[in-house]
PDB file of C-alpha atoms in Angstrom:
ATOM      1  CA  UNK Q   1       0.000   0.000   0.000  1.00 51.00           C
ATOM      2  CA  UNK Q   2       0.900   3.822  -1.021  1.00 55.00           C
ATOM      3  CA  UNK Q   3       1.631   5.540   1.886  1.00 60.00           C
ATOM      4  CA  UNK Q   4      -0.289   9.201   1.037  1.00 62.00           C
ATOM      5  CA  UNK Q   5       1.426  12.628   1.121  1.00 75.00           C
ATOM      6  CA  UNK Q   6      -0.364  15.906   1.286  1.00 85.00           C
ATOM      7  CA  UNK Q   7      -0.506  16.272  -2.359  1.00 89.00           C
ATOM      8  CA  UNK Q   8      -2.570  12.798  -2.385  1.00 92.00           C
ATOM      9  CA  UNK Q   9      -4.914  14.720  -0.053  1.00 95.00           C
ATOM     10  CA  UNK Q  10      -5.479  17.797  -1.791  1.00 96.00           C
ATOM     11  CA  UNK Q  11      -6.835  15.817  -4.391  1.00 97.00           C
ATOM     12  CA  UNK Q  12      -9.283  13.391  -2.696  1.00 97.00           C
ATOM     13  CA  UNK Q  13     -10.051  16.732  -0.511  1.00 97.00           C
ATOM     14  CA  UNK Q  14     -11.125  17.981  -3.974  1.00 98.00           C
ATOM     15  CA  UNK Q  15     -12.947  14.796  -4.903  1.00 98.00           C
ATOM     16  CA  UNK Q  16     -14.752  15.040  -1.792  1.00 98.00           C
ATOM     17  CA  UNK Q  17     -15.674  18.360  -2.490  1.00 98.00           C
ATOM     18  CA  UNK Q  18     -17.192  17.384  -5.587  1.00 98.00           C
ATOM     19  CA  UNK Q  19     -19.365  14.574  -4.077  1.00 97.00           C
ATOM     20  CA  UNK Q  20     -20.564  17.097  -1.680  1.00 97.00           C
ATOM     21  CA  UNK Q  21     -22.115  19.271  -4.069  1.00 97.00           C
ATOM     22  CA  UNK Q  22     -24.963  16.374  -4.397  1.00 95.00           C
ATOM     23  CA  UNK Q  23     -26.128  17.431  -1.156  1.00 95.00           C
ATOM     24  CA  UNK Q  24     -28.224  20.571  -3.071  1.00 96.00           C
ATOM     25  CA  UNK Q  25     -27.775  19.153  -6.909  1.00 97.00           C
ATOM     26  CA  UNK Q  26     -30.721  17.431  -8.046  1.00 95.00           C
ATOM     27  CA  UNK Q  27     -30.388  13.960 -10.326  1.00 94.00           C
ATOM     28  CA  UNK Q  28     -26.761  13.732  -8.061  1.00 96.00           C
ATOM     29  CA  UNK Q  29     -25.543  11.188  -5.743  1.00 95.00           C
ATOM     30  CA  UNK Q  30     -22.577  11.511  -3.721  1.00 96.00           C
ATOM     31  CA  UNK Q  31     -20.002  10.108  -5.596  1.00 97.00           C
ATOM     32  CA  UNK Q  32     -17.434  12.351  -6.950  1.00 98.00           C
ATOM     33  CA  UNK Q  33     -14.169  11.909  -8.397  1.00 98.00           C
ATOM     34  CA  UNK Q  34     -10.872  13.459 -10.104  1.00 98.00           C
ATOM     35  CA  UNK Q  35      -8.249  12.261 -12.215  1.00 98.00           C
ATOM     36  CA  UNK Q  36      -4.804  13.863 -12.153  1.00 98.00           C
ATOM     37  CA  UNK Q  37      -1.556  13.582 -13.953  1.00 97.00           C
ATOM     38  CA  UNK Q  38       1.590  15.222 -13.641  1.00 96.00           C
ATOM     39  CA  UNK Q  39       0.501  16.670 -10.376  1.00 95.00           C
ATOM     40  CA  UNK Q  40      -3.073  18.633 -12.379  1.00 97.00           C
ATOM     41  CA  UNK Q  41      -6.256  17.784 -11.905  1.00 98.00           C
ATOM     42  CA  UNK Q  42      -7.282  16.950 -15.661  1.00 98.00           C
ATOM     43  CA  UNK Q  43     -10.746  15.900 -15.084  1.00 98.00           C
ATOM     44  CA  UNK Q  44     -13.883  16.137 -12.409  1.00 98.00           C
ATOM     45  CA  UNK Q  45     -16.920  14.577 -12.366  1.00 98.00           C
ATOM     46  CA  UNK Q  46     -19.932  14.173  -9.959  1.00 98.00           C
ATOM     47  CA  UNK Q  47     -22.011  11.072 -10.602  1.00 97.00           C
ATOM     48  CA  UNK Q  48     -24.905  12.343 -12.787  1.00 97.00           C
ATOM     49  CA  UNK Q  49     -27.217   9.343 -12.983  1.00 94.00           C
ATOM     50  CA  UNK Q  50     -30.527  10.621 -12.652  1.00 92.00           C
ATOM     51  CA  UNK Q  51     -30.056  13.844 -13.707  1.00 96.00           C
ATOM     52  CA  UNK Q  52     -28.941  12.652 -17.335  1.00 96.00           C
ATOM     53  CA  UNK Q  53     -31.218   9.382 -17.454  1.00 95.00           C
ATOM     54  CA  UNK Q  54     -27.823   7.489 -17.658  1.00 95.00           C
ATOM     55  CA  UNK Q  55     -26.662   4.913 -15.774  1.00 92.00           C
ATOM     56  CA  UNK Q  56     -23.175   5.357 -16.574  1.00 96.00           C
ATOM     57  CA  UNK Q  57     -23.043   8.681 -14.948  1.00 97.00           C
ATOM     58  CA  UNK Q  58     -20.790   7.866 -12.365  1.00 97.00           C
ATOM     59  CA  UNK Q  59     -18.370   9.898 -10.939  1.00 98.00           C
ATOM     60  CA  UNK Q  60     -15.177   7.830 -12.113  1.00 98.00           C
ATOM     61  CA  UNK Q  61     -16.677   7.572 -15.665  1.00 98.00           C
ATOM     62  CA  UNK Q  62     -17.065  11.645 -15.775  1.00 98.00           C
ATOM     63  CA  UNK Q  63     -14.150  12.302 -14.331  1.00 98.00           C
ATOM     64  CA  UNK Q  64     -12.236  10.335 -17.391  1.00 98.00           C
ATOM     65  CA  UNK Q  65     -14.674  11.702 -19.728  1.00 98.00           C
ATOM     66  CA  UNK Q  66     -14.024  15.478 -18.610  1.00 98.00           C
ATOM     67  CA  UNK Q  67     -10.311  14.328 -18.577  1.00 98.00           C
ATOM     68  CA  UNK Q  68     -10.440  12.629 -22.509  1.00 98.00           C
ATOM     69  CA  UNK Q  69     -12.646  15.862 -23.497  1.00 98.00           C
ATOM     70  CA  UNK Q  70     -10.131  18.650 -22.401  1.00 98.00           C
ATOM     71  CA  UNK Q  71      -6.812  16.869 -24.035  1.00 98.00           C
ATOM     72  CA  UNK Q  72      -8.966  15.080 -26.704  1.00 98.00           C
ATOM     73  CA  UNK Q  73      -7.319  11.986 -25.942  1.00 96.00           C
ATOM     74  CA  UNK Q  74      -9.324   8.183 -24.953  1.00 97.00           C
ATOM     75  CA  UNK Q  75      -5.564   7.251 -23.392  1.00 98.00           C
ATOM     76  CA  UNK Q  76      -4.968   8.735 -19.753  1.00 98.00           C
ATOM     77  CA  UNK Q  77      -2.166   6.157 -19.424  1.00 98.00           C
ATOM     78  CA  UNK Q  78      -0.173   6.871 -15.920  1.00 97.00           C
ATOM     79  CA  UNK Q  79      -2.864   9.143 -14.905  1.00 98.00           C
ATOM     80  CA  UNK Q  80      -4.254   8.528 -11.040  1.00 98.00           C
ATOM     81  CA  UNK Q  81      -7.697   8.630  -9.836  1.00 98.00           C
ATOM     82  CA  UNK Q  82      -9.079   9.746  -6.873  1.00 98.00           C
ATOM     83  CA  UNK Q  83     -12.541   8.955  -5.814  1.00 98.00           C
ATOM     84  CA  UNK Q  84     -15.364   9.240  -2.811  1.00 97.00           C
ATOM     85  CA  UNK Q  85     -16.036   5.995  -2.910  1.00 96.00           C
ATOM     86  CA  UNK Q  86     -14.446   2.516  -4.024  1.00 95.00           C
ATOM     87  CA  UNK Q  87     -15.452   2.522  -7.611  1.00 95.00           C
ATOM     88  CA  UNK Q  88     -18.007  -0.359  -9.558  1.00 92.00           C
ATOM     89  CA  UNK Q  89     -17.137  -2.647 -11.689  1.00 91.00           C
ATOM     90  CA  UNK Q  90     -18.115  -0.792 -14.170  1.00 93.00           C
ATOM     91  CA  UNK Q  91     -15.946   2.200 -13.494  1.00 96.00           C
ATOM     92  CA  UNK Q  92     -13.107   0.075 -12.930  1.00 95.00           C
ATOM     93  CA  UNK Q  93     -13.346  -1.547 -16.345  1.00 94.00           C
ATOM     94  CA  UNK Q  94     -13.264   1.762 -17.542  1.00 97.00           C
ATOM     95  CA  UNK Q  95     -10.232   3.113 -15.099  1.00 97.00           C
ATOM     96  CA  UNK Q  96      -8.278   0.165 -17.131  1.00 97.00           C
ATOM     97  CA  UNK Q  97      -9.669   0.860 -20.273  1.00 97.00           C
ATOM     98  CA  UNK Q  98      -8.150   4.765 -20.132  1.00 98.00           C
ATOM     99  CA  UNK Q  99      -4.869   3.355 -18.530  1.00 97.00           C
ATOM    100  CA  UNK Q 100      -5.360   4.674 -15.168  1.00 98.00           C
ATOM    101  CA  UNK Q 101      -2.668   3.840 -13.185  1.00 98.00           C
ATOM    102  CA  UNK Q 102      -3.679   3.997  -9.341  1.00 97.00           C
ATOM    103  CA  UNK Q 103      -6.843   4.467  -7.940  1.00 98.00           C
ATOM    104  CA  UNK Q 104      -7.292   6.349  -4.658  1.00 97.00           C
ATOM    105  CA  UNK Q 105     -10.679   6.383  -2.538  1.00 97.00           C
ATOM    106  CA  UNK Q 106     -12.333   7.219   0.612  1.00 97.00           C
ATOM    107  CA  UNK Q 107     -15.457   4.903   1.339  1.00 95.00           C
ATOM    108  CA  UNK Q 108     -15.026   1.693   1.157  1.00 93.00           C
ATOM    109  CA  UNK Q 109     -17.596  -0.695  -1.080  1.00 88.00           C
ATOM    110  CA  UNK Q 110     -19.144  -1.660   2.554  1.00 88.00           C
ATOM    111  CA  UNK Q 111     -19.964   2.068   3.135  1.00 91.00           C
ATOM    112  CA  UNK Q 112     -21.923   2.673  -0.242  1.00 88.00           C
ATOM    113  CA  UNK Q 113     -24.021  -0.257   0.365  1.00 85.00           C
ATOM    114  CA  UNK Q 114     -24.725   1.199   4.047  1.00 87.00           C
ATOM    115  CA  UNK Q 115     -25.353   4.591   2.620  1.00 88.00           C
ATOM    116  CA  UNK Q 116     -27.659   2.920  -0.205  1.00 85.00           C
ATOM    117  CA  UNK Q 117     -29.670   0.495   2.101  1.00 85.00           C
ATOM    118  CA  UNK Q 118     -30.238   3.817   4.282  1.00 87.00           C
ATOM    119  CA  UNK Q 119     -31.471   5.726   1.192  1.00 85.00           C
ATOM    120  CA  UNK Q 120     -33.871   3.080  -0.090  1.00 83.00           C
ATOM    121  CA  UNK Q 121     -35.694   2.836   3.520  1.00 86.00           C
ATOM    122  CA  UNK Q 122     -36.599   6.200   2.660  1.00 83.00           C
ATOM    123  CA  UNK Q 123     -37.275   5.784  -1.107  1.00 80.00           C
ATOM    124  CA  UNK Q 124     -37.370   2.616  -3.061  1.00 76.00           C
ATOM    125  CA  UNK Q 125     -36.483   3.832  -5.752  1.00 76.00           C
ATOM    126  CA  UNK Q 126     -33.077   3.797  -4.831  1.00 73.00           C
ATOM    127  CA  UNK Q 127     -33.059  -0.099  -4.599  1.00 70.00           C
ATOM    128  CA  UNK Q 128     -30.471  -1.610  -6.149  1.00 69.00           C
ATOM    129  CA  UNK Q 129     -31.230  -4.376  -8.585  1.00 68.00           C
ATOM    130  CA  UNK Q 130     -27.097  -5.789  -7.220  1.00 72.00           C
ATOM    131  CA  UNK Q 131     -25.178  -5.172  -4.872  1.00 76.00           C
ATOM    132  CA  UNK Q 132     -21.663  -4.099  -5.507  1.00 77.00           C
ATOM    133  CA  UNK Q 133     -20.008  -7.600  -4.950  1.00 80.00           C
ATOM    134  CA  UNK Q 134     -22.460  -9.482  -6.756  1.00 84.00           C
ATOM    135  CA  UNK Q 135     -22.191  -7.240  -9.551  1.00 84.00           C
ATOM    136  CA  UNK Q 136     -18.328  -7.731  -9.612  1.00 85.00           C
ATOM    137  CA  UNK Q 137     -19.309 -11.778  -9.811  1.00 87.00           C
ATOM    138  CA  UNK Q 138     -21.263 -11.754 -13.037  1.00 89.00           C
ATOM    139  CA  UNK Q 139     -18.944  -9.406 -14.477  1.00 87.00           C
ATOM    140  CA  UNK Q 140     -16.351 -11.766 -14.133  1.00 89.00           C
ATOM    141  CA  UNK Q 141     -18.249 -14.772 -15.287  1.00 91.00           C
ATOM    142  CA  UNK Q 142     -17.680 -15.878 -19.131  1.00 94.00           C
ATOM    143  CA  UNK Q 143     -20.876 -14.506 -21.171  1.00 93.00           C
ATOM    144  CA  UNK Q 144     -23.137 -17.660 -21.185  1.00 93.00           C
ATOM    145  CA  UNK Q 145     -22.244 -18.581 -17.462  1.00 94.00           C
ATOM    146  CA  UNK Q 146     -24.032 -15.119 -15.869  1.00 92.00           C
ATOM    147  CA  UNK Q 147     -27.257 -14.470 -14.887  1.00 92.00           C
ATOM    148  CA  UNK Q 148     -28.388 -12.432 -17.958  1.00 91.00           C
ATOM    149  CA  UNK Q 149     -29.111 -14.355 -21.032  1.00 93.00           C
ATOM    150  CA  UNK Q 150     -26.948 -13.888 -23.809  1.00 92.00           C
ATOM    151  CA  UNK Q 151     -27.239 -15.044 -27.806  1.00 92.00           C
ATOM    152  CA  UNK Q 152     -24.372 -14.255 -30.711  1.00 92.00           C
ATOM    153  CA  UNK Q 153     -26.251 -13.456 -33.979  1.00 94.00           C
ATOM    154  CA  UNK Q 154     -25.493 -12.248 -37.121  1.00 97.00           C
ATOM    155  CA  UNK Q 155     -21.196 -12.437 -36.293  1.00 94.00           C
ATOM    156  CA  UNK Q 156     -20.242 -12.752 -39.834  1.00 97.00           C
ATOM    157  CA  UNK Q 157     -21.914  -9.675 -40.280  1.00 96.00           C
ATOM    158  CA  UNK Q 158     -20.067  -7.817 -38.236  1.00 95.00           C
ATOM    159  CA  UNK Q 159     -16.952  -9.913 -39.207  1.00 94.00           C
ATOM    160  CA  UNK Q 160     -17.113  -7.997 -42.662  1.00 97.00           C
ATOM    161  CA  UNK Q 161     -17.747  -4.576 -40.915  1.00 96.00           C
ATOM    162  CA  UNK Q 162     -14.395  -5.112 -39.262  1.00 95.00           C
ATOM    163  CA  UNK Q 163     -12.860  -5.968 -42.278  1.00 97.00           C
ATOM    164  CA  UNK Q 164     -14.086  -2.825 -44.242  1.00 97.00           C
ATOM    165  CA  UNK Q 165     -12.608  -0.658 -40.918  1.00 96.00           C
ATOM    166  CA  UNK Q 166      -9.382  -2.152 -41.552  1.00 95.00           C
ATOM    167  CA  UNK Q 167      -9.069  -1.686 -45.066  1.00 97.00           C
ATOM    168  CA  UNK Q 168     -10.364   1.766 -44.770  1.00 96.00           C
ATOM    169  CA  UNK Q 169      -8.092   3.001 -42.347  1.00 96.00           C
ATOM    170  CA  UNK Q 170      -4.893   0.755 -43.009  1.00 94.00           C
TER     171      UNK Q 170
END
C-alpha cells in the first residue's frame, strides 16, 4: 500500500468536495471523483445518474470523460484517480480501459451499500437491482455462465464490418 502525502490529499479533498455538491444538486448522488496527472487535476466529475437518465453517470466515468474531453485523448495512461467511494465494476473496467494507473478512494464498497440500504428505507427507488459484490461476480463470469441471457447473432456480419474498418483506415 501507497503511503499518502499531502498532495494525495489535496486531491481526494477535492474529490470530496465534488461529491458534496450532491447534497443541493438534483439527479446527483454523492459520488465524486478526479483524475490527475503530472501533479493537475485533468478531469472532475460528480455522478450524474438521474439527472442525465444514464446509468453510466458515475463519478469515475465523468471524471475520465471530462479528462479525454479537455486533451482530446481516450488514453490517460499513468494518470491517477481519486474517488469518494471505491469505484463499480463498471468504473473500474473503464479506469483500465483509459490506462489509469492507481486508484485512490475514501469509502469503502461496505460504506456505499450502508449509505444505499439507508437511502432506499426512505425511497425505493433507490433499490439496487445488485449489490456491488455481486455485480463484480457476473462481471467476471464468461458470457453464457451469468445471470443475464446472452445469444451471438449475425457475427459474420459484423466480421465484414471489421474488415471494411481495416481496409479503410490501413
Amino acid at each position: 500500500m501507497l503511503k499518502y502525502n499531502h498532495m494525495h490529499e489535496k486531491f481526494m479533498v477535492r474529490a470530496i468536495e465534488i461529491a458534496r455538491e450532491s447534497v443541493d444538486t438534483p439527479g446527483t448522488l454523492p459520488y465524486g471523483a478526479v483524475v490527475v496527472k503530472d501533479g493537475e487535476i485533468i478531469g472532475e466529475g460528480l455522478n450524474r445518474s438521474a439527472a442525465n437518465f444514464d446509468p453510466t453517470s458515475h463519478g469515475e466515468v465523468e471524471a475520465i470523460r471530462d479528462a479525454c474531453r479537455r486533451l482530446s485523448l481516450t488514453s490517460l495512461k499513468g494518470a491517477d484517480l481519486y474517488t469518494s467511494g471505491e469505484p463499480c465494476s463498471m468504473c473500474v473496467a473503464t479506469m483500465y480501459q483509459v490506462g489509469i494507473k492507481r486508484l485512490f478512494y475514501a469509502g469503502a464498497a461496505s460504506d456505499s451499500a450502508a449509505f444505499f440500504q439507508r437511502l432506499a428505507k426512505h425511497d425505493p427507488k433507490w433499490t439496487r437491482s445488485l449489490s456491488n459484490q455481486e455485480l463484480r461476480h457476473q462481471v467476471g463470469l464468461r458470457i453464457n455462465d451469468r445471470d443475464m441471457a446472452a445469444t451471438q447473432m449475425l457475427k459474420e456480419d459484423i466480421l465484414a464490418v471489421y474488415e471494411a474498418f481495416i481496409d479503410r483506415h490501413t
